[in-house]
PDB file of C-alpha atoms and ligand atoms in Angstrom:
ATOM      1  CA  MET A   1      -0.140   0.489  -0.026  1.00 45.00           C
ATOM      2  CA  ALA A   2       1.598   3.514  -1.168  1.00 44.00           C
ATOM      3  CA  GLU A   3       0.369   5.317   1.986  1.00 46.00           C
ATOM      4  CA  THR A   4       1.929   8.934   0.836  1.00 43.00           C
ATOM      5  CA  LYS A   5      -0.392   8.330  -2.153  1.00 61.00           C
ATOM      6  CA  ARG A   6      -3.386   7.869  -0.485  1.00 78.00           C
ATOM      7  CA  LYS A   7      -5.627  10.822   0.233  1.00 93.00           C
ATOM      8  CA  LYS A   8      -5.532  12.624   3.450  1.00 97.00           C
ATOM      9  CA  THR A   9      -8.469  14.169   5.333  1.00 98.00           C
ATOM     10  CA  ILE A  10      -7.828  16.677   7.696  1.00 98.00           C
ATOM     11  CA  ILE A  11     -11.268  17.611   9.972  1.00 98.00           C
ATOM     12  CA  ALA A  12     -11.754  20.760  11.859  1.00 98.00           C
ATOM     13  CA  ASN A  13     -14.213  19.934  14.570  1.00 98.00           C
ATOM     14  CA  TRP A  14     -15.191  23.024  16.467  1.00 98.00           C
ATOM     15  CA  LYS A  15     -17.283  21.470  19.001  1.00 98.00           C
ATOM     16  CA  MET A  16     -19.805  23.772  20.569  1.00 98.00           C
ATOM     17  CA  ASN A  17     -17.801  26.913  19.921  1.00 98.00           C
ATOM     18  CA  PHE A  18     -17.900  30.251  17.516  1.00 98.00           C
ATOM     19  CA  THR A  19     -21.162  32.171  17.284  1.00 97.00           C
ATOM     20  CA  MET A  20     -22.648  32.845  14.000  1.00 96.00           C
ATOM     21  CA  HIS A  21     -20.775  35.646  13.134  1.00 97.00           C
ATOM     22  CA  GLU A  22     -17.347  34.349  14.783  1.00 98.00           C
ATOM     23  CA  ALA A  23     -17.381  31.462  12.496  1.00 98.00           C
ATOM     24  CA  SER A  24     -18.665  33.256   9.245  1.00 98.00           C
ATOM     25  CA  ILE A  25     -15.361  35.457  10.484  1.00 98.00           C
ATOM     26  CA  PHE A  26     -13.202  32.708  11.036  1.00 98.00           C
ATOM     27  CA  LEU A  27     -13.927  30.901   7.823  1.00 98.00           C
ATOM     28  CA  HIS A  28     -12.668  34.108   6.086  1.00 98.00           C
ATOM     29  CA  LYS A  29      -9.548  33.535   8.058  1.00 98.00           C
ATOM     30  CA  LEU A  30      -8.911  30.146   7.028  1.00 98.00           C
ATOM     31  CA  SER A  31     -10.509  30.979   3.484  1.00 98.00           C
ATOM     32  CA  ASP A  32      -7.478  33.212   3.061  1.00 97.00           C
ATOM     33  CA  LYS A  33      -4.717  30.745   4.063  1.00 98.00           C
ATOM     34  CA  VAL A  34      -5.844  26.949   3.659  1.00 98.00           C
ATOM     35  CA  LYS A  35      -4.296  25.825   0.415  1.00 97.00           C
ATOM     36  CA  ALA A  36      -4.873  21.981   0.131  1.00 96.00           C
ATOM     37  CA  LYS A  37      -3.148  20.044  -2.400  1.00 96.00           C
ATOM     38  CA  ARG A  38      -4.866  17.821  -4.489  1.00 94.00           C
ATOM     39  CA  GLY A  39      -4.954  14.601  -2.382  1.00 96.00           C
ATOM     40  CA  VAL A  40      -5.817  16.346   0.705  1.00 98.00           C
ATOM     41  CA  GLU A  41      -9.010  17.530   1.735  1.00 98.00           C
ATOM     42  CA  VAL A  42     -10.276  19.968   4.292  1.00 98.00           C
ATOM     43  CA  VAL A  43     -13.160  19.662   6.074  1.00 98.00           C
ATOM     44  CA  LEU A  44     -15.141  21.923   8.670  1.00 98.00           C
ATOM     45  CA  ALA A  45     -17.825  20.499  11.234  1.00 98.00           C
ATOM     46  CA  PRO A  46     -19.234  23.926  13.004  1.00 98.00           C
ATOM     47  CA  SER A  47     -21.912  23.737  15.315  1.00 97.00           C
ATOM     48  CA  ILE A  48     -24.876  22.287  13.216  1.00 96.00           C
ATOM     49  CA  PHE A  49     -27.035  26.138  13.768  1.00 95.00           C
ATOM     50  CA  THR A  50     -24.302  27.793  11.399  1.00 96.00           C
ATOM     51  CA  LEU A  51     -24.183  24.639   8.815  1.00 97.00           C
ATOM     52  CA  GLN A  52     -26.769  26.348   6.532  1.00 95.00           C
ATOM     53  CA  SER A  53     -25.044  30.048   6.344  1.00 96.00           C
ATOM     54  CA  LEU A  54     -21.130  28.715   6.314  1.00 98.00           C
ATOM     55  CA  SER A  55     -22.377  26.401   3.220  1.00 97.00           C
ATOM     56  CA  LEU A  56     -23.451  29.725   1.326  1.00 97.00           C
ATOM     57  CA  GLN A  57     -20.309  31.188   2.076  1.00 97.00           C
ATOM     58  CA  VAL A  58     -17.664  28.437   1.755  1.00 97.00           C
ATOM     59  CA  LYS A  59     -16.014  27.451  -1.493  1.00 95.00           C
ATOM     60  CA  LYS A  60     -16.803  23.816  -2.180  1.00 93.00           C
ATOM     61  CA  ARG A  61     -13.359  22.985  -3.464  1.00 94.00           C
ATOM     62  CA  GLN A  62     -11.530  24.739  -0.494  1.00 97.00           C
ATOM     63  CA  PHE A  63     -13.361  22.818   2.536  1.00 98.00           C
ATOM     64  CA  LYS A  64     -16.156  20.136   2.569  1.00 98.00           C
ATOM     65  CA  LEU A  65     -18.483  20.311   5.803  1.00 98.00           C
ATOM     66  CA  ALA A  66     -19.532  18.008   8.094  1.00 98.00           C
ATOM     67  CA  ALA A  67     -22.542  17.382  10.899  1.00 98.00           C
ATOM     68  CA  GLN A  68     -20.595  17.292  14.329  1.00 98.00           C
ATOM     69  CA  ASN A  69     -24.052  14.896  15.331  1.00 98.00           C
ATOM     70  CA  PHE A  70     -27.847  14.440  14.347  1.00 98.00           C
ATOM     71  CA  TYR A  71     -30.780  12.271  14.779  1.00 98.00           C
ATOM     72  CA  TRP A  72     -30.949   8.989  13.075  1.00 98.00           C
ATOM     73  CA  ARG A  73     -35.027   9.524  12.226  1.00 98.00           C
ATOM     74  CA  ASP A  74     -35.456  10.948   8.607  1.00 98.00           C
ATOM     75  CA  PHE A  75     -38.283  13.818   9.729  1.00 98.00           C
ATOM     76  CA  GLY A  76     -41.337  13.982  12.285  1.00 98.00           C
ATOM     77  CA  ALA A  77     -42.319  14.692  15.594  1.00 98.00           C
ATOM     78  CA  PHE A  78     -38.723  14.625  17.081  1.00 98.00           C
ATOM     79  CA  THR A  79     -38.563  18.293  18.885  1.00 98.00           C
ATOM     80  CA  GLY A  80     -35.052  19.513  18.609  1.00 97.00           C
ATOM     81  CA  GLU A  81     -33.549  17.237  16.608  1.00 97.00           C
ATOM     82  CA  VAL A  82     -32.136  17.860  12.989  1.00 98.00           C
ATOM     83  CA  SER A  83     -31.472  14.646  10.978  1.00 98.00           C
ATOM     84  CA  ILE A  84     -28.899  13.881   8.533  1.00 98.00           C
ATOM     85  CA  ALA A  85     -32.051  13.884   6.053  1.00 98.00           C
ATOM     86  CA  GLN A  86     -32.570  17.589   6.578  1.00 98.00           C
ATOM     87  CA  LEU A  87     -28.527  18.118   6.249  1.00 98.00           C
ATOM     88  CA  LYS A  88     -28.572  16.848   2.508  1.00 97.00           C
ATOM     89  CA  GLY A  89     -26.503  19.020  -0.066  1.00 96.00           C
ATOM     90  CA  ILE A  90     -25.179  20.960   2.979  1.00 97.00           C
ATOM     91  CA  VAL A  91     -22.483  18.470   4.456  1.00 98.00           C
ATOM     92  CA  ASP A  92     -20.458  15.640   2.761  1.00 98.00           C
ATOM     93  CA  TYR A  93     -20.008  13.912   5.848  1.00 98.00           C
ATOM     94  CA  GLY A  94     -21.745  13.392   9.549  1.00 98.00           C
ATOM     95  CA  MET A  95     -19.958  12.534  12.617  1.00 98.00           C
ATOM     96  CA  VAL A  96     -21.593   9.483  14.990  1.00 98.00           C
ATOM     97  CA  GLY A  97     -20.322   8.947  18.542  1.00 97.00           C
ATOM     98  CA  HIS A  98     -17.656  10.985  19.278  1.00 98.00           C
ATOM     99  CA  SER A  99     -16.585  10.246  22.563  1.00 96.00           C
ATOM    100  CA  GLU A 100     -18.193  13.820  23.943  1.00 96.00           C
ATOM    101  CA  ARG A 101     -21.633  12.099  22.183  1.00 97.00           C
ATOM    102  CA  ARG A 102     -20.938   8.550  24.104  1.00 97.00           C
ATOM    103  CA  HIS A 103     -19.654  10.003  27.358  1.00 95.00           C
ATOM    104  CA  ILE A 104     -21.411  12.990  28.100  1.00 96.00           C
ATOM    105  CA  PHE A 105     -24.746  12.578  26.014  1.00 97.00           C
ATOM    106  CA  GLY A 106     -24.893   8.816  27.012  1.00 97.00           C
ATOM    107  CA  GLU A 107     -25.065   7.322  23.751  1.00 97.00           C
ATOM    108  CA  GLN A 108     -24.827   3.608  23.139  1.00 95.00           C
ATOM    109  CA  ASP A 109     -23.682   1.308  20.218  1.00 93.00           C
ATOM    110  CA  LYS A 110     -27.311   0.963  19.426  1.00 91.00           C
ATOM    111  CA  ASP A 111     -28.467   5.085  19.212  1.00 94.00           C
ATOM    112  CA  LEU A 112     -25.201   5.181  16.724  1.00 97.00           C
ATOM    113  CA  ARG A 113     -25.629   2.342  14.340  1.00 97.00           C
ATOM    114  CA  ASP A 114     -28.724   4.034  13.484  1.00 98.00           C
ATOM    115  CA  LYS A 115     -27.265   7.236  12.842  1.00 98.00           C
ATOM    116  CA  VAL A 116     -24.745   5.331  10.625  1.00 98.00           C
ATOM    117  CA  ALA A 117     -27.470   3.880   8.513  1.00 98.00           C
ATOM    118  CA  ALA A 118     -29.509   7.142   8.015  1.00 98.00           C
ATOM    119  CA  ALA A 119     -26.167   8.667   6.889  1.00 98.00           C
ATOM    120  CA  LEU A 120     -25.821   6.405   4.500  1.00 98.00           C
ATOM    121  CA  ARG A 121     -29.468   6.241   3.037  1.00 97.00           C
ATOM    122  CA  SER A 122     -28.986   9.947   2.770  1.00 98.00           C
ATOM    123  CA  GLY A 123     -25.679   9.590   0.784  1.00 98.00           C
ATOM    124  CA  ILE A 124     -23.702  11.338   3.398  1.00 98.00           C
ATOM    125  CA  GLN A 125     -20.433   9.500   4.554  1.00 98.00           C
ATOM    126  CA  PRO A 126     -20.227   8.782   8.278  1.00 98.00           C
ATOM    127  CA  ILE A 127     -17.483   8.879  10.087  1.00 98.00           C
ATOM    128  CA  LEU A 128     -17.708   6.596  13.038  1.00 98.00           C
ATOM    129  CA  CYS A 129     -15.685   7.506  16.187  1.00 98.00           C
ATOM    130  CA  ILE A 130     -13.976   5.200  18.266  1.00 98.00           C
ATOM    131  CA  GLY A 131     -11.892   5.121  20.891  1.00 97.00           C
ATOM    132  CA  GLU A 132     -10.929   3.987  24.645  1.00 97.00           C
ATOM    133  CA  THR A 133     -11.029   5.782  27.770  1.00 96.00           C
ATOM    134  CA  ALA A 134      -8.001   6.354  30.311  1.00 96.00           C
ATOM    135  CA  ASN A 135      -9.148   3.550  32.597  1.00 96.00           C
ATOM    136  CA  GLU A 136     -10.178   0.784  29.373  1.00 97.00           C
ATOM    137  CA  ARG A 137      -6.449   1.186  28.562  1.00 96.00           C
ATOM    138  CA  GLU A 138      -5.014   0.811  31.944  1.00 96.00           C
ATOM    139  CA  PHE A 139      -7.026  -2.410  32.051  1.00 97.00           C
ATOM    140  CA  GLY A 140      -5.753  -3.817  28.664  1.00 96.00           C
ATOM    141  CA  GLU A 141      -9.298  -3.499  27.438  1.00 97.00           C
ATOM    142  CA  THR A 142      -8.335  -1.166  24.168  1.00 96.00           C
ATOM    143  CA  GLY A 143      -8.484  -4.020  21.618  1.00 96.00           C
ATOM    144  CA  ASP A 144     -11.977  -4.980  22.881  1.00 96.00           C
ATOM    145  CA  VAL A 145     -13.447  -1.525  22.954  1.00 97.00           C
ATOM    146  CA  ILE A 146     -12.626  -0.765  19.408  1.00 97.00           C
ATOM    147  CA  TYR A 147     -13.928  -4.127  18.261  1.00 97.00           C
ATOM    148  CA  ASP A 148     -17.250  -3.821  20.330  1.00 97.00           C
ATOM    149  CA  GLN A 149     -17.711  -0.380  18.920  1.00 97.00           C
ATOM    150  CA  LEU A 150     -16.545  -1.264  15.713  1.00 98.00           C
ATOM    151  CA  VAL A 151     -19.156  -4.055  15.404  1.00 97.00           C
ATOM    152  CA  GLY A 152     -21.798  -1.589  17.614  1.00 97.00           C
ATOM    153  CA  GLY A 153     -22.095   1.129  15.408  1.00 98.00           C
ATOM    154  CA  LEU A 154     -21.292  -0.947  11.728  1.00 98.00           C
ATOM    155  CA  THR A 155     -24.865  -3.700  12.326  1.00 96.00           C
ATOM    156  CA  GLN A 156     -26.433  -2.242   9.625  1.00 95.00           C
ATOM    157  CA  VAL A 157     -23.630  -1.819   7.322  1.00 98.00           C
ATOM    158  CA  THR A 158     -22.855  -3.973   4.047  1.00 96.00           C
ATOM    159  CA  SER A 159     -19.804  -4.619   2.223  1.00 95.00           C
ATOM    160  CA  GLU A 160     -21.069  -2.027  -0.307  1.00 95.00           C
ATOM    161  CA  ASP A 161     -21.920   0.422   2.064  1.00 97.00           C
ATOM    162  CA  MET A 162     -18.602  -0.051   4.012  1.00 97.00           C
ATOM    163  CA  LYS A 163     -16.686   1.776   1.013  1.00 96.00           C
ATOM    164  CA  ASN A 164     -18.360   4.838   1.951  1.00 98.00           C
ATOM    165  CA  VAL A 165     -18.023   4.558   5.822  1.00 98.00           C
ATOM    166  CA  LEU A 166     -14.853   6.454   7.816  1.00 98.00           C
ATOM    167  CA  ILE A 167     -13.732   5.313  11.439  1.00 98.00           C
ATOM    168  CA  ALA A 168     -11.855   7.520  13.716  1.00 98.00           C
ATOM    169  CA  TYR A 169      -9.811   6.564  16.203  1.00 98.00           C
ATOM    170  CA  GLU A 170      -9.564   9.050  19.005  1.00 98.00           C
ATOM    171  CA  PRO A 171      -8.536   7.930  22.244  1.00 97.00           C
ATOM    172  CA  VAL A 172     -10.280   9.643  24.944  1.00 97.00           C
ATOM    173  CA  TRP A 173      -7.235   9.840  26.901  1.00 96.00           C
ATOM    174  CA  ALA A 174      -5.824  11.656  24.727  1.00 96.00           C
ATOM    175  CA  ILE A 175      -8.350  14.470  23.549  1.00 96.00           C
ATOM    176  CA  SER A 176      -7.146  17.969  24.826  1.00 91.00           C
ATOM    177  CA  THR A 177     -10.046  18.647  26.935  1.00 91.00           C
ATOM    178  CA  THR A 178      -9.950  15.222  29.168  1.00 89.00           C
ATOM    179  CA  GLN A 179      -8.949  15.689  32.321  1.00 87.00           C
ATOM    180  CA  ASN A 180      -5.074  14.892  32.672  1.00 88.00           C
ATOM    181  CA  ALA A 181      -5.145  13.966  28.966  1.00 91.00           C
ATOM    182  CA  LYS A 182      -1.258  12.351  27.391  1.00 93.00           C
ATOM    183  CA  PRO A 183      -0.248  12.505  24.411  1.00 92.00           C
ATOM    184  CA  CYS A 184      -0.583   9.420  22.282  1.00 96.00           C
ATOM    185  CA  THR A 185       2.373   8.126  20.589  1.00 96.00           C
ATOM    186  CA  PRO A 186       2.215   7.544  16.948  1.00 97.00           C
ATOM    187  CA  GLU A 187       3.490   4.333  17.805  1.00 97.00           C
ATOM    188  CA  ASP A 188       0.256   3.530  19.973  1.00 96.00           C
ATOM    189  CA  ALA A 189      -1.733   5.506  17.562  1.00 97.00           C
ATOM    190  CA  GLU A 190      -0.226   2.805  14.997  1.00 97.00           C
ATOM    191  CA  LYS A 191      -1.316  -0.112  16.725  1.00 97.00           C
ATOM    192  CA  ALA A 192      -4.884   0.765  16.977  1.00 97.00           C
ATOM    193  CA  VAL A 193      -5.031   1.649  13.831  1.00 98.00           C
ATOM    194  CA  GLU A 194      -4.113  -1.618  12.598  1.00 97.00           C
ATOM    195  CA  MET A 195      -6.425  -3.691  15.135  1.00 97.00           C
ATOM    196  CA  ILE A 196      -9.104  -1.249  13.581  1.00 98.00           C
ATOM    197  CA  ARG A 197      -8.257  -2.111  10.284  1.00 98.00           C
ATOM    198  CA  GLU A 198      -7.599  -6.038  11.046  1.00 97.00           C
ATOM    199  CA  HIS A 199     -10.823  -5.834  12.395  1.00 96.00           C
ATOM    200  CA  ILE A 200     -12.601  -4.356   9.235  1.00 97.00           C
ATOM    201  CA  ARG A 201     -11.042  -7.143   7.462  1.00 97.00           C
ATOM    202  CA  HIS A 202     -12.276  -9.830   9.713  1.00 96.00           C
ATOM    203  CA  LEU A 203     -16.158  -8.181   9.171  1.00 96.00           C
ATOM    204  CA  TYR A 204     -15.718  -7.008   5.648  1.00 97.00           C
ATOM    205  CA  GLY A 205     -12.884  -9.018   3.845  1.00 97.00           C
ATOM    206  CA  LYS A 206      -9.318  -7.927   3.123  1.00 96.00           C
ATOM    207  CA  LYS A 207     -10.104  -5.138   0.576  1.00 96.00           C
ATOM    208  CA  ALA A 208     -12.423  -3.280   2.925  1.00 97.00           C
ATOM    209  CA  GLY A 209      -9.366  -3.501   5.546  1.00 97.00           C
ATOM    210  CA  ASP A 210      -7.220  -2.024   3.850  1.00 96.00           C
ATOM    211  CA  GLU A 211      -8.962  -0.220   2.138  1.00 96.00           C
ATOM    212  CA  VAL A 212     -11.260   1.843   4.963  1.00 97.00           C
ATOM    213  CA  ARG A 213     -10.487   5.602   5.414  1.00 98.00           C
ATOM    214  CA  VAL A 214      -8.954   5.662   9.191  1.00 98.00           C
ATOM    215  CA  LEU A 215      -8.502   9.129  11.062  1.00 98.00           C
ATOM    216  CA  PHE A 216      -6.198   9.658  13.948  1.00 98.00           C
ATOM    217  CA  GLY A 217      -7.413  12.371  16.637  1.00 98.00           C
ATOM    218  CA  GLY A 218      -6.607  13.671  20.007  1.00 97.00           C
ATOM    219  CA  SER A 219      -4.809  16.722  20.911  1.00 96.00           C
ATOM    220  CA  VAL A 220      -3.596  17.091  17.091  1.00 97.00           C
ATOM    221  CA  ASP A 221      -1.928  20.650  16.138  1.00 97.00           C
ATOM    222  CA  GLY A 222       0.858  21.561  14.151  1.00 97.00           C
ATOM    223  CA  ASP A 223       3.908  20.476  15.554  1.00 97.00           C
ATOM    224  CA  ASN A 224       2.690  16.703  15.994  1.00 97.00           C
ATOM    225  CA  ALA A 225       1.045  16.466  13.233  1.00 98.00           C
ATOM    226  CA  ALA A 226       3.289  15.262  10.702  1.00 97.00           C
ATOM    227  CA  GLY A 227       3.874  12.441  13.169  1.00 97.00           C
ATOM    228  CA  TYR A 228       0.437  10.799  12.985  1.00 98.00           C
ATOM    229  CA  LEU A 229      -0.186  11.707   9.351  1.00 98.00           C
ATOM    230  CA  GLY A 230       3.017   9.733   8.471  1.00 96.00           C
ATOM    231  CA  VAL A 231       2.090   6.675  10.314  1.00 96.00           C
ATOM    232  CA  LYS A 232       1.054   4.183   7.745  1.00 94.00           C
ATOM    233  CA  GLY A 233      -2.628   3.587   7.599  1.00 96.00           C
ATOM    234  CA  VAL A 234      -3.706   7.227   9.224  1.00 98.00           C
ATOM    235  CA  ASP A 235      -5.937   8.901   6.361  1.00 98.00           C
ATOM    236  CA  GLY A 236      -5.924  11.928   8.132  1.00 98.00           C
ATOM    237  CA  ALA A 237      -6.747  13.820  11.187  1.00 98.00           C
ATOM    238  CA  LEU A 238      -9.587  14.917  13.539  1.00 98.00           C
ATOM    239  CA  VAL A 239      -8.384  17.874  15.300  1.00 98.00           C
ATOM    240  CA  GLY A 240     -10.386  19.754  18.102  1.00 98.00           C
ATOM    241  CA  GLY A 241      -8.667  22.240  20.101  1.00 97.00           C
ATOM    242  CA  ALA A 242      -6.103  23.605  16.989  1.00 98.00           C
ATOM    243  CA  SER A 243      -9.043  24.095  14.537  1.00 98.00           C
ATOM    244  CA  LEU A 244     -10.107  27.109  16.348  1.00 98.00           C
ATOM    245  CA  LYS A 245      -6.791  29.114  15.245  1.00 98.00           C
ATOM    246  CA  VAL A 246      -5.850  29.798  12.040  1.00 98.00           C
ATOM    247  CA  ASP A 247      -2.498  29.655  12.065  1.00 98.00           C
ATOM    248  CA  ALA A 248      -2.635  25.699  13.801  1.00 98.00           C
ATOM    249  CA  PHE A 249      -4.820  24.433  11.586  1.00 98.00           C
ATOM    250  CA  ASN A 250      -3.113  25.522   8.831  1.00 98.00           C
ATOM    251  CA  SER A 251      -0.229  24.120   9.705  1.00 98.00           C
ATOM    252  CA  VAL A 252      -1.830  20.634   9.907  1.00 98.00           C
ATOM    253  CA  VAL A 253      -3.276  21.097   6.532  1.00 98.00           C
ATOM    254  CA  GLU A 254       0.648  22.104   5.921  1.00 98.00           C
ATOM    255  CA  LYS A 255       1.668  18.755   6.970  1.00 97.00           C
ATOM    256  CA  ALA A 256      -0.897  16.724   5.018  1.00 98.00           C
ATOM    257  CA  ASN A 257       0.276  18.617   1.885  1.00 97.00           C
ATOM    258  CA  ALA A 258       4.273  17.562   2.166  1.00 96.00           C
ATOM    259  CA  LEU A 259       3.006  14.074   2.504  1.00 95.00           C
ATOM    260  CA  VAL A 260       0.871  14.165  -0.566  1.00 93.00           C
ATOM    261  CA  SER A 261       3.703  15.902  -2.568  1.00 71.00           C
TER     262      SER A 261
HETATM  263  P1  13P B 301      -8.143  18.147  20.381  1.00 55.65           P
HETATM  264  O1  13P B 301      -7.256  17.772  19.341  1.00 55.65           O
HETATM  265  O2  13P B 301      -8.344  19.045  21.051  1.00 55.65           O
HETATM  266  O3  13P B 301      -7.822  16.967  21.597  1.00 55.65           O
HETATM  267  O4  13P B 301      -9.906  17.140  20.284  1.00 55.65           O
HETATM  268  C1  13P B 301      -9.938  16.036  19.763  1.00 55.65           C
HETATM  269  C2  13P B 301     -11.172  15.722  19.135  1.00 55.65           C
HETATM  270  O5  13P B 301     -11.999  15.588  20.074  1.00 55.65           O
HETATM  271  C3  13P B 301     -11.522  16.104  17.576  1.00 55.65           C
HETATM  272  O6  13P B 301     -12.978  15.237  17.573  1.00 55.65           O
END
């Protein structure tokens, strides 16, 4: 597998930051700065309420958009929810099961598999986020957690649909906002990503496991991005804190640019 020739996807997860006005100004600054090479795809995941206005401002060849979360039913009496079907034409990707959704909002695999299926039904690529907590890691459960979260989230996904699913490995203990966060070494990231590919091979066959796009997330910034993006089997990064600063995020994109040249 020629690692450096594979497309790199860099996603800015803005989480619950920026007002509509701030998001628009930030996007303006990013647009001036970020010049991704062919082979590097840059995706912005803003708060859901800014998606529509940003979709009118964004240059589609420069940035794609992603939903940070959505409900799995398409339409109906679900007060306060936004479905992925409603976001059709606005987003290319939908994040599913981010650790903050799992751990703060109690989302379970049964919710997540329906979200993965809903995104695929609407022609939007789901990004299934998985990763173990510090406790699970200490007890040597990383492999099992990864397996369970993959099986749990992919239950309704056929081999054909698997081509449109991305996996993001985000060890919870390495996310910058987690208490006592520690950096994940590129070696540890490589081991986990290989485990993910091995599980996908087991579930969907060798080709699917080799080709599934796997991203890494957890305190990625301009200083360490080259290390993670250079790891065998890592196809990109899901960036939180550093995506809120133009220069830091641009620096991550530039590290990806250097790998595809
Ligand atoms: P940080 O980059 O702030 O650690 O956040 C990672 C993350 O949760 C991205 O989805």
